[in-house]
Tab-separated table of C-alpha atoms and ligand atoms in Angstrom:
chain	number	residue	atom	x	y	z
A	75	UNK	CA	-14.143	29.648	9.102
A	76	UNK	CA	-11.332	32.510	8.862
A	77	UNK	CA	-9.651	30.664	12.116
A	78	UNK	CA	-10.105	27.564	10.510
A	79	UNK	CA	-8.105	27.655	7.272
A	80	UNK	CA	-4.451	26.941	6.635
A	81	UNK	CA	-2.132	28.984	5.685
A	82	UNK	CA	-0.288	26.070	3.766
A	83	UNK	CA	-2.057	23.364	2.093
A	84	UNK	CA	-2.402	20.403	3.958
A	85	UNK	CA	-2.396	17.698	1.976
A	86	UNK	CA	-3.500	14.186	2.214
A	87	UNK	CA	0.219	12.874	2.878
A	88	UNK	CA	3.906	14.158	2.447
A	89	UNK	CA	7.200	11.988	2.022
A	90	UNK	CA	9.603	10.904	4.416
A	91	UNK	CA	12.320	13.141	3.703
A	92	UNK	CA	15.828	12.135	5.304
A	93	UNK	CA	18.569	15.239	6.249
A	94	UNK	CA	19.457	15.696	2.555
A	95	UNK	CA	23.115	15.806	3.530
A	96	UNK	CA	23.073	11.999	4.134
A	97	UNK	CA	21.553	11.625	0.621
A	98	UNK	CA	24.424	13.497	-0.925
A	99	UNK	CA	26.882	11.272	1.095
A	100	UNK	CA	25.472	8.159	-0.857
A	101	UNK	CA	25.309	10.096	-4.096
A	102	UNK	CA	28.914	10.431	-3.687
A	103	UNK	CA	29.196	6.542	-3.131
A	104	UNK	CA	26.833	6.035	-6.403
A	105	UNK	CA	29.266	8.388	-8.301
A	106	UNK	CA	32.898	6.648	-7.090
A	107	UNK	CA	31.135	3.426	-7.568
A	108	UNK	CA	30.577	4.436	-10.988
A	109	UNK	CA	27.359	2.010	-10.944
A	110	UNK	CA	24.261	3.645	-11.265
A	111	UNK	CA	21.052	0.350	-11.589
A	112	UNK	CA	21.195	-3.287	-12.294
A	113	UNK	CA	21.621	-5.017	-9.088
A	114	UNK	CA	24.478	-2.663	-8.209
A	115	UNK	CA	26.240	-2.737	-4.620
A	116	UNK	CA	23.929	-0.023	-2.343
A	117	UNK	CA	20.752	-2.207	-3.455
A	118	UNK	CA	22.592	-5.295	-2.447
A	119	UNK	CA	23.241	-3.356	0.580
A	120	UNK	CA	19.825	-2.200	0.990
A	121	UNK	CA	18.643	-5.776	0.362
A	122	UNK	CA	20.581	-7.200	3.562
A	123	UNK	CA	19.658	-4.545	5.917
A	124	UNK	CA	15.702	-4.586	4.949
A	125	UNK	CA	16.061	-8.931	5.517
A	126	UNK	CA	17.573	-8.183	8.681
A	127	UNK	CA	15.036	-5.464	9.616
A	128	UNK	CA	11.861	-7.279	8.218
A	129	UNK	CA	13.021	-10.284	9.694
A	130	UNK	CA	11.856	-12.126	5.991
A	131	UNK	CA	13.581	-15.078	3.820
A	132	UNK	CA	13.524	-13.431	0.800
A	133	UNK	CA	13.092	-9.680	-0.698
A	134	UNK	CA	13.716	-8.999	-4.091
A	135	UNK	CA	13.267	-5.170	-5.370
A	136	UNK	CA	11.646	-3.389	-8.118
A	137	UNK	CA	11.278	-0.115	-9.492
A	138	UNK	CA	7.694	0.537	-8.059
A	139	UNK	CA	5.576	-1.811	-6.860
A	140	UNK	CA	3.127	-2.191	-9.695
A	141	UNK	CA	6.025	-3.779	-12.151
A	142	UNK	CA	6.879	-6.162	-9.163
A	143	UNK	CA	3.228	-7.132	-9.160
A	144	UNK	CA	3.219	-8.017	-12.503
A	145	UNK	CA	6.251	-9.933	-12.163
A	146	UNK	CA	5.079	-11.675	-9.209
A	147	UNK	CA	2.180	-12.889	-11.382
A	148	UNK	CA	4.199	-14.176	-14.386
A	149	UNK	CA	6.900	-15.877	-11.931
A	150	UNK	CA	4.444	-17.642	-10.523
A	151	UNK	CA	2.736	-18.746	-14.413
A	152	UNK	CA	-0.962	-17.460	-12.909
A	153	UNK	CA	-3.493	-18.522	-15.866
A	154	UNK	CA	-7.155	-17.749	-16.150
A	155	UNK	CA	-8.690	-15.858	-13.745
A	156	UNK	CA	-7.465	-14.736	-10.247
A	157	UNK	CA	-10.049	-13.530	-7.469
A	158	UNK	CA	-9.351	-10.057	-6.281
A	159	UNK	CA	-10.918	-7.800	-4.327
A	160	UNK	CA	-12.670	-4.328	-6.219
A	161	UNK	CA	-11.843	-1.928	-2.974
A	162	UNK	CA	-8.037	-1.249	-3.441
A	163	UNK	CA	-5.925	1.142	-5.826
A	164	UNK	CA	-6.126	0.908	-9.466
A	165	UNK	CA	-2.804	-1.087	-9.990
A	166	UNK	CA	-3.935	-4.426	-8.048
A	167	UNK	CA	-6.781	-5.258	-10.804
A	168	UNK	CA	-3.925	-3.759	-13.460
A	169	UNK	CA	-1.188	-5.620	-12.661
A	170	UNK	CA	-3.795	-8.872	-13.407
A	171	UNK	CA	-5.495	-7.741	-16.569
A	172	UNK	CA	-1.838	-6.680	-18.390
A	173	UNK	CA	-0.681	-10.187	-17.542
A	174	UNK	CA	-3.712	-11.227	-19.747
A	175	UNK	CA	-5.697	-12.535	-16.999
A	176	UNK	CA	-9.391	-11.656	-15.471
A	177	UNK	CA	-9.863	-10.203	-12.279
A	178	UNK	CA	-12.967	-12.034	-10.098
A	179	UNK	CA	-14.052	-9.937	-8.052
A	180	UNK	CA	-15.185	-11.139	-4.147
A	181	UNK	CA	-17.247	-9.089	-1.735
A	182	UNK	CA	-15.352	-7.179	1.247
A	183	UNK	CA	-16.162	-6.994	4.641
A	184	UNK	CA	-17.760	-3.958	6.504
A	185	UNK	CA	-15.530	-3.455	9.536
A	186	UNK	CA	-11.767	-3.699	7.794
A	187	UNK	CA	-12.799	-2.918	4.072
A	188	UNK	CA	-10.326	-6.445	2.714
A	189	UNK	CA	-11.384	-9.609	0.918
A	190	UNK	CA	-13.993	-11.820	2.504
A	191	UNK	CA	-13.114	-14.683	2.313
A	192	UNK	CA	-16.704	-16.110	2.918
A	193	UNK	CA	-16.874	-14.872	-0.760
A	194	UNK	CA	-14.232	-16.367	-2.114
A	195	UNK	CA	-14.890	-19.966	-2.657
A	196	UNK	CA	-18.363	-19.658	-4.651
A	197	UNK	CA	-15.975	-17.615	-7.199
A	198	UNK	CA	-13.839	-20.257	-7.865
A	199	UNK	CA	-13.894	-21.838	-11.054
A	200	UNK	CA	-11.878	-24.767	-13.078
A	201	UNK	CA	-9.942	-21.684	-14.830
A	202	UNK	CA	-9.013	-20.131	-11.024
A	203	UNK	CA	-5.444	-19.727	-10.746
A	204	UNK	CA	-4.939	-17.830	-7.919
A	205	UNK	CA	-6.040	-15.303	-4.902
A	206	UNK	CA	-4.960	-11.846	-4.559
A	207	UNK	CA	-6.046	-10.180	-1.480
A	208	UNK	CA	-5.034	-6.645	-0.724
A	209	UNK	CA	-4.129	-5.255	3.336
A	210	UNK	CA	-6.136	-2.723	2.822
A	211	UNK	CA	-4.938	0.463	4.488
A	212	UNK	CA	-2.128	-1.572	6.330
A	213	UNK	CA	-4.891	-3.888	8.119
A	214	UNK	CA	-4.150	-7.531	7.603
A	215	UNK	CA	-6.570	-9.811	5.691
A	216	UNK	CA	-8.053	-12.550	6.844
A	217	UNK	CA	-4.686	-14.764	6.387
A	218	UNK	CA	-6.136	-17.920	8.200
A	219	UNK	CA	-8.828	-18.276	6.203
A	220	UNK	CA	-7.634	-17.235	2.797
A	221	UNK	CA	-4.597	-19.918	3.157
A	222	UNK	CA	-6.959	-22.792	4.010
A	223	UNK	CA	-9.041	-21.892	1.080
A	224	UNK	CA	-6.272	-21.475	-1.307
A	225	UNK	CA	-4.347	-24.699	-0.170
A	226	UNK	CA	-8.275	-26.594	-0.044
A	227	UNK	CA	-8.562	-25.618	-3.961
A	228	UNK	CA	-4.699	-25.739	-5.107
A	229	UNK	CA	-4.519	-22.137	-5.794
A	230	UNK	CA	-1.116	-19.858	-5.188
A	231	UNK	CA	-1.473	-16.343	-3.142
A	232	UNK	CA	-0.437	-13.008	-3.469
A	233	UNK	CA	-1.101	-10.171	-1.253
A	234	UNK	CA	-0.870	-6.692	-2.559
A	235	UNK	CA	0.392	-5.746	0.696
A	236	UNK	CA	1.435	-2.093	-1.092
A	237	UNK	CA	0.203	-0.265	2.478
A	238	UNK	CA	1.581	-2.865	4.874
A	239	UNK	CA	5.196	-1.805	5.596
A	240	UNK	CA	6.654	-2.927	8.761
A	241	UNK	CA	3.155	-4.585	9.626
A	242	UNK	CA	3.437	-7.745	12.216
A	243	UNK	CA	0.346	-10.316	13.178
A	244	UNK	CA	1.327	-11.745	16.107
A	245	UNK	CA	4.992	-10.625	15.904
A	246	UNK	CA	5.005	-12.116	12.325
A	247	UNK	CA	6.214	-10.056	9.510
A	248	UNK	CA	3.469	-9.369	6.824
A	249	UNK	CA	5.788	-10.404	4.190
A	250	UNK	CA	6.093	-14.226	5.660
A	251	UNK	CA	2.504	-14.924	4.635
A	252	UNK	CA	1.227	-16.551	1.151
A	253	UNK	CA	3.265	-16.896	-2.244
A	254	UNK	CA	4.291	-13.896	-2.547
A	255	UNK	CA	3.653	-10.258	-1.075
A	256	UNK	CA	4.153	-7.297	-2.773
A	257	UNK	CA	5.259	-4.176	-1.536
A	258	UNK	CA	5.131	-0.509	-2.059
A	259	UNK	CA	7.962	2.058	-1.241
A	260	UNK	CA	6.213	4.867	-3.335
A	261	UNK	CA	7.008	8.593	-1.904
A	262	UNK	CA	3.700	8.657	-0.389
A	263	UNK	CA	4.022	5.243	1.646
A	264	UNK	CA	4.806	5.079	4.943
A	265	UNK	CA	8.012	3.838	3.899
A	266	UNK	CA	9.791	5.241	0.514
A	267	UNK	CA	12.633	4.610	-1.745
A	268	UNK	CA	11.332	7.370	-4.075
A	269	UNK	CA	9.365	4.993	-6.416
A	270	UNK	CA	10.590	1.339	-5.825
A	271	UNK	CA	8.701	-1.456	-4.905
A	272	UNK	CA	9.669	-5.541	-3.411
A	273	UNK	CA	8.219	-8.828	-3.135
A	274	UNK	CA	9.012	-10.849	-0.230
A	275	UNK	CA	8.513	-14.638	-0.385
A	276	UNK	CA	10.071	-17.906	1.296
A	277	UNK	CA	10.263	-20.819	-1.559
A	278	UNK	CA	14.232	-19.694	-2.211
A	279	UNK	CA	13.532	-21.282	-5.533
A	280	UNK	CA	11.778	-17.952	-6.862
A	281	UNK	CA	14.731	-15.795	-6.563
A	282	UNK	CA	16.316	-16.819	-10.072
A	283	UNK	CA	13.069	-16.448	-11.754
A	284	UNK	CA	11.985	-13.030	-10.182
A	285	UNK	CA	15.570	-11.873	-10.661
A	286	UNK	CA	15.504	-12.969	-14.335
A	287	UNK	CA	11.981	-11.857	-15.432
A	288	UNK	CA	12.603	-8.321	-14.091
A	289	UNK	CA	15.750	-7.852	-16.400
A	290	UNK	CA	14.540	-8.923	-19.948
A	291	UNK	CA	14.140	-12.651	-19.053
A	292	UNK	CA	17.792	-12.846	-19.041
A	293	UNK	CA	18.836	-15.400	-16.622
A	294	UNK	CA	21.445	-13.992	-14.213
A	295	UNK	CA	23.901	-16.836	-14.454
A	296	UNK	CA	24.235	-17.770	-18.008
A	297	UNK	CA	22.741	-14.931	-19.939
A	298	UNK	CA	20.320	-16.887	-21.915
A	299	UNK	CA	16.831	-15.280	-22.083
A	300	UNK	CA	14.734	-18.279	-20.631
A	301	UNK	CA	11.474	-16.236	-19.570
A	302	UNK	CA	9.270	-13.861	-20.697
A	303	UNK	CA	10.233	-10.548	-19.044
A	304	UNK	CA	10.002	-7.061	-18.348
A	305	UNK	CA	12.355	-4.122	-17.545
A	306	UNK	CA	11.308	-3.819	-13.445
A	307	UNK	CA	14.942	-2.824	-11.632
A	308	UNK	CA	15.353	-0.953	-9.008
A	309	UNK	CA	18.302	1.651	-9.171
A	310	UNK	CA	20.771	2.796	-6.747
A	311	UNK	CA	19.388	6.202	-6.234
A	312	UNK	CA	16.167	4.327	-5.277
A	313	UNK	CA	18.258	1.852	-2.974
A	314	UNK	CA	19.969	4.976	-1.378
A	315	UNK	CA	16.986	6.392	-0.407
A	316	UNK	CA	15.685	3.300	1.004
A	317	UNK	CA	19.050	2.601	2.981
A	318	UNK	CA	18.960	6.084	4.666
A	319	UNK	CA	14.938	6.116	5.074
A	320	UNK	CA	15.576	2.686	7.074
A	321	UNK	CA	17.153	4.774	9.732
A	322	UNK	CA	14.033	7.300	10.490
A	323	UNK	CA	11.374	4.933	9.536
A	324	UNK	CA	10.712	3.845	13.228
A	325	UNK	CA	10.337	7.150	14.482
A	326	UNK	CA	8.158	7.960	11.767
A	327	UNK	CA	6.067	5.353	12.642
A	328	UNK	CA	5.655	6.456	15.992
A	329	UNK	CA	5.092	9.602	15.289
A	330	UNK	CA	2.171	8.701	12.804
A	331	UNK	CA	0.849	6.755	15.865
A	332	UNK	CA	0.399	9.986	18.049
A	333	UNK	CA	-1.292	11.932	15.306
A	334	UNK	CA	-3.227	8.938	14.744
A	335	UNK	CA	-4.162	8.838	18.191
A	336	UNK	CA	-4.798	12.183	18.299
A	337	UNK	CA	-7.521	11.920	15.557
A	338	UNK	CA	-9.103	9.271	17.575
A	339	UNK	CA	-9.618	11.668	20.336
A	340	UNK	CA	-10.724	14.641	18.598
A	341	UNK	CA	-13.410	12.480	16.327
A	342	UNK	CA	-14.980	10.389	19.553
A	343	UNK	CA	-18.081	12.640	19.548
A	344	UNK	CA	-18.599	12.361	16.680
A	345	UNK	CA	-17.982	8.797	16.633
A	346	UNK	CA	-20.371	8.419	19.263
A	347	UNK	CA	-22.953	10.762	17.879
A	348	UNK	CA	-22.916	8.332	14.819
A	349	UNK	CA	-21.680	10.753	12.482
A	350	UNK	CA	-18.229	8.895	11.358
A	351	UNK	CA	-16.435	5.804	11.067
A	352	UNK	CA	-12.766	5.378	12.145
A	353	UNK	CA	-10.772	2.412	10.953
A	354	UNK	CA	-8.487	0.893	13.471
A	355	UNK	CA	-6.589	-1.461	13.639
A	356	UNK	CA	-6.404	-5.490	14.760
A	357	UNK	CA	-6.135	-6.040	17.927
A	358	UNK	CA	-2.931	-8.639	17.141
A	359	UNK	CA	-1.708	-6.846	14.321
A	360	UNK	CA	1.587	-4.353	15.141
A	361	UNK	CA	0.264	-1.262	12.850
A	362	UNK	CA	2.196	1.315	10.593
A	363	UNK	CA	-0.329	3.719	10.827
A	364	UNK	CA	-0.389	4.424	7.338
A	365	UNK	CA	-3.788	5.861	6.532
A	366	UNK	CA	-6.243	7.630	8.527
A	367	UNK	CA	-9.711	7.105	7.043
A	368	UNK	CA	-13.532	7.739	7.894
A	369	UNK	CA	-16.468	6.626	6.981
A	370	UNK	CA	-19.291	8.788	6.226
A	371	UNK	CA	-23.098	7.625	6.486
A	372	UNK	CA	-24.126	8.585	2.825
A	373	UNK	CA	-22.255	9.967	-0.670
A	374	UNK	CA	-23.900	13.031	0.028
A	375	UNK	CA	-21.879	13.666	3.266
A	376	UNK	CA	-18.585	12.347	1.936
A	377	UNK	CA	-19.272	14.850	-1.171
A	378	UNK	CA	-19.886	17.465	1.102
A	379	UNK	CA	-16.905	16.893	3.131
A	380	UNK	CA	-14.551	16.187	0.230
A	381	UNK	CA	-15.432	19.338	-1.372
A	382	UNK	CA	-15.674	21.611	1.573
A	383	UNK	CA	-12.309	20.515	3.011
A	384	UNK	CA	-10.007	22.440	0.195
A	385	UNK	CA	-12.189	25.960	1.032
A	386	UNK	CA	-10.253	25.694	4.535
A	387	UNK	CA	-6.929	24.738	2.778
A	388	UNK	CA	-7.602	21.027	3.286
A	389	UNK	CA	-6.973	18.287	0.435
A	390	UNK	CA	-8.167	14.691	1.502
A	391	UNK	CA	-8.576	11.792	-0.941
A	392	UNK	CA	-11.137	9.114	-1.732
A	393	UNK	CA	-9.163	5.973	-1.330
A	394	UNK	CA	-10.634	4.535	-2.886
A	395	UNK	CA	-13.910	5.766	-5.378
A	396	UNK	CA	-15.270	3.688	-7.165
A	397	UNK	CA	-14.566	0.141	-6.700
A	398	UNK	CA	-12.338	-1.200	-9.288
A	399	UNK	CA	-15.091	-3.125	-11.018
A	400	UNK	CA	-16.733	0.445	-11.753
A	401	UNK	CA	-13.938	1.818	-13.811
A	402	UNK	CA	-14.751	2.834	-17.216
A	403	UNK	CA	-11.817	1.358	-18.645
A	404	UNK	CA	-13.321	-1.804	-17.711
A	405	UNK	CA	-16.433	-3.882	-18.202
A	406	UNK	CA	-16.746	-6.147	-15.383
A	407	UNK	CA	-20.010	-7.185	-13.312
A	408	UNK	CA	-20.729	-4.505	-10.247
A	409	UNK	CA	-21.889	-7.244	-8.249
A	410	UNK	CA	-19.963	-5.957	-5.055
A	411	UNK	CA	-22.434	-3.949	-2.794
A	412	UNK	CA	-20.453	-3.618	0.107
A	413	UNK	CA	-17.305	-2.781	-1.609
A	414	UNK	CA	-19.640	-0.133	-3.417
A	415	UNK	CA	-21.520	1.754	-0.236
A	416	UNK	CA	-17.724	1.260	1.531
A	417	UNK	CA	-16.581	3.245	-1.358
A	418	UNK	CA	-19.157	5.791	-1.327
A	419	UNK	CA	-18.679	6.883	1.756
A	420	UNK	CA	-14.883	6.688	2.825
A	421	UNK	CA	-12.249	9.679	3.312
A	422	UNK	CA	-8.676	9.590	4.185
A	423	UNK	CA	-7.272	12.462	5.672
A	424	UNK	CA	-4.294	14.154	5.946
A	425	UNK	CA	-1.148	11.663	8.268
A	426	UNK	CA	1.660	12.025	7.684
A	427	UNK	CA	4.555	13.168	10.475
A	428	UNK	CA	4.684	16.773	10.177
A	429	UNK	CA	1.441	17.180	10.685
A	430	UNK	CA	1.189	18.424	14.167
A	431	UNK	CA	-1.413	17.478	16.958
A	432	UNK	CA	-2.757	21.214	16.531
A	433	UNK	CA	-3.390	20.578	12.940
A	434	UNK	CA	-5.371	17.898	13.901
A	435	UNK	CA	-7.437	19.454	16.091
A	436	UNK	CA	-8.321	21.939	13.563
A	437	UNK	CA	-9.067	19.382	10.752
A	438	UNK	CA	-11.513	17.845	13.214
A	439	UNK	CA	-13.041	20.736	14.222
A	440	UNK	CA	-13.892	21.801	10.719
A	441	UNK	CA	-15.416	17.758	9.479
A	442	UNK	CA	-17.815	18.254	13.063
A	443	UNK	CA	-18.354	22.251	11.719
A	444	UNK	CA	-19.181	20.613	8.005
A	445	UNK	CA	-20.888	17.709	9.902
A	446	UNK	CA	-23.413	19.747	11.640
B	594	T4K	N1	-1.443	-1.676	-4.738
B	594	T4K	C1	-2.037	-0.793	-3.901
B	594	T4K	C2	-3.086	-1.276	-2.978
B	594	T4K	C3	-1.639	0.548	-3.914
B	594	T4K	O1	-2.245	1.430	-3.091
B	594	T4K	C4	-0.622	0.965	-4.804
B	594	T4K	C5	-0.214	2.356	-4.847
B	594	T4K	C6	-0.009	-0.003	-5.636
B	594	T4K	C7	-0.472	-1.314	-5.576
B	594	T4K	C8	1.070	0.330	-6.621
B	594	T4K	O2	2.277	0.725	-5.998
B	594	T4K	P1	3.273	1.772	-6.729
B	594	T4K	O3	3.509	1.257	-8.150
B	594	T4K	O4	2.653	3.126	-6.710
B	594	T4K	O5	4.533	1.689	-5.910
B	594	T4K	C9	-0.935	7.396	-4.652
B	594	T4K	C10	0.350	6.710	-5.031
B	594	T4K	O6	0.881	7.219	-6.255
B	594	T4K	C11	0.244	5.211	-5.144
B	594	T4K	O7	1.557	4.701	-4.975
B	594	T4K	C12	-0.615	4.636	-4.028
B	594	T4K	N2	-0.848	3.224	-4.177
B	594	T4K	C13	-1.955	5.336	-3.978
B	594	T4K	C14	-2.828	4.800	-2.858
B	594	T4K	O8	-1.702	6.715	-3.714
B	594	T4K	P2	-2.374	9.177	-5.869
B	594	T4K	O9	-3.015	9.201	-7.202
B	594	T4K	O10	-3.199	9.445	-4.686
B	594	T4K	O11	-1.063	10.107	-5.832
B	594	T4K	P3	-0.941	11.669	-5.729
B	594	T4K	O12	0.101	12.099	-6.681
B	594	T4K	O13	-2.271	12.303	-5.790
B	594	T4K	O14	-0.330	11.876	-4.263
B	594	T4K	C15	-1.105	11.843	-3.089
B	594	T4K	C16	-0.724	13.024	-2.210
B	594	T4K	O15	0.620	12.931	-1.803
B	594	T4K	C17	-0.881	14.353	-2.901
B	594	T4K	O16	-1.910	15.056	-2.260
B	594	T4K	C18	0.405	15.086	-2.698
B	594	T4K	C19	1.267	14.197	-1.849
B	594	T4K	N3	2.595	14.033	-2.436
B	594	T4K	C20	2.741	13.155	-3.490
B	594	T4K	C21	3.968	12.969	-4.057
B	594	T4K	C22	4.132	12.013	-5.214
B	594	T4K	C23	3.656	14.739	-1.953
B	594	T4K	O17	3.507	15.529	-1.010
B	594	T4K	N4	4.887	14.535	-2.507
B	594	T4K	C24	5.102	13.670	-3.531
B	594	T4K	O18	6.248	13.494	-3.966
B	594	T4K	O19	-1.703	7.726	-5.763
């Protein structure tokens, strides 16, 4: 055990830092600019380059990616209730219930932890408004299906697609699919603009409204407040880190891959012996390697685990315990079974691109110690 614990703590992610000299170099642009939020030149910028990059139609950006959730929801005048999935981060069911809606929640399925959609239809209801599945861990939903059923029943689409970055199906962009998708450049995304957050959509038609409700409702061409809105911009500082994060984010991504990879390899016997679970990826989907999570066989293991790791320095997290339709904030039915047991027993550990392969080797070699 002595061996086995880090000096430093290794925690369950880090940020993508750029060299901080080419920060300063666009502070210095922010200050002679003299224009520090509100739409203001390097987000512009920012907005061009990330098009071009994405390859989408249309991004608009936000200050974190729960506030463009809730916008995308009142730009798109959801009413009633919207089906949702229970296995995702705390802001997806949120962002629905502060927009005065109800969250339905559908079943997942047991090999890529999203919305199945095989559960979605029985849930739908006269007062259904839309469908918001979540890319869980960067792993596309099942778009085919969930499109058919929405366009079958008249009902709009938006993916929380917070952990999807960069993510391609077939060499599409993530960001083409449904209404809207939402985005997540949080510091511990794959991708960051400190906080920040966008929502990328193709009806061009949107752009006025989304740009409106995020500034007060105030429309930007006349001034008048026509919507309801909120106070969701991004700022430059944000926008700055997003331009010069843009540069390293490929490598990044490639070098989450090898530690990734990496993982694989040191968890196959165990994998083998039964003991764990490791997500991967689609087999058509271009990946951003932005979690790397197991799954236990009971609580009792994942308990064990999660509280054994920190003794050797170790910090993973339980993305994500309990379902949403658990919370005590909330009273909803827990009528989700495999969303519950997937929650019970799931761990993400530490990826992010410092990490080294050696670090790896260690982690795994105290989860098959703990595992014994
Ligand atoms: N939808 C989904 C499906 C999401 O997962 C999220 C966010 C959203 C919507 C909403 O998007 P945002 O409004 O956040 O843009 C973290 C993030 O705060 C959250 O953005 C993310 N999902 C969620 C999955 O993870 P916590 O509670 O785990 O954060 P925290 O502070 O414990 O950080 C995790 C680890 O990262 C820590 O061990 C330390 C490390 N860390 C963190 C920060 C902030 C650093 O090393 N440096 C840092 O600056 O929620």
């Amino acid at each position: 055990m002595k061996d086995l614990k880090f000096k430093e703590p290794i925690l369950v992610t880090r940020p993508l830092l750029p060299p901080i000299e080419k920060y300063e170099k666009r502070l210095k642009e922010i200050w002679d600019n003299n224009w520090i939020t509100n739409y203001g030149p390097l987000e512009r910028e920012f907005q061009e380059k990330l098009k071009g990059f994405l390859n989408v139609k249309n991004i608009e950006f936000f200050v974190n990616g729960h506030a463009s959730l809730e916008v995308a929801i009142k730009a798109l005048d959801l009413k009633g209730e919207v089906i949702t999935t229970p296995f995702t981060f705390a802001s997806t069911s949120q962002a629905i219930i502060n927009n005065g809606l109800t969250p339905v929640y559908a079943d997942v399925d047991e090999e890529y932890y999203n919305i199945d959609p095989d559960n979605i239809e029985d849930l739908i209801t006269d007062k259904t408004s839309a469908i918001m599945p979540v890319h869980v861990f960067g792993n596309p939903c099942d778009i085919d299906k969930i499109e058919k059923i929405a366009k079958r029943n008249d009902l709009k689409v938006i993916y929380d697609a917070a952990h999807a970055f960069n993510v391609r199906i077939d060499g599409n962009p993530i960001g083409s699919y449904g209404d809207i998708s939402m985005f997540s450049f949080h510091a511990t995304k794959v991708f960051n603009t400190i906080e920040g957050g966008a929502l990328m959509y193709d009806d061009d038609d949107l752009t006025y409204k989304l740009r409106s409700i995020k500034n007060f409702g105030i429309t930007p061409d006349n001034e008048e407040v026509q919507f309801l809105g909120v106070n969701a911009k991004m700022n430059e500082f944000e926008a700055a880190m997003g331009l010069i994060n843009l540069e390293y984010v490929e490598n990044a991504i490639a070098k989450r891959k090898i530690i990734y990879e990496k993982y694989l390899e040191c968890l196959s016997d165990l994998e083998d012996q039964g003991k764990v679970k490791v997500l991967r990826p689609k087999s058509n989907v271009d990946y951003n390697y932005a979690y790397f999570t197991i799954k236990l066989n009971t609580f009792d293991e994942k308990d064990h685990l999660f509280n054994k790791l920190p003794e050797y320095n170790v910090y993973a997290k339980r993305y994500f315990y309990p379902p949403c339709n658990e919370f005590p904030a909330y009273d909803f039915e827990k009528n989700t079974p495999i969303a519950k047991s997937i929650s019970d027993t799931i761990l993400s550990l530490p990826l992010y691109l410092d990490l080294t392969v050696e670090d790896v080797e260690k982690i795994c070699k105290i989860i098959e110690i703990e595992l014994k």
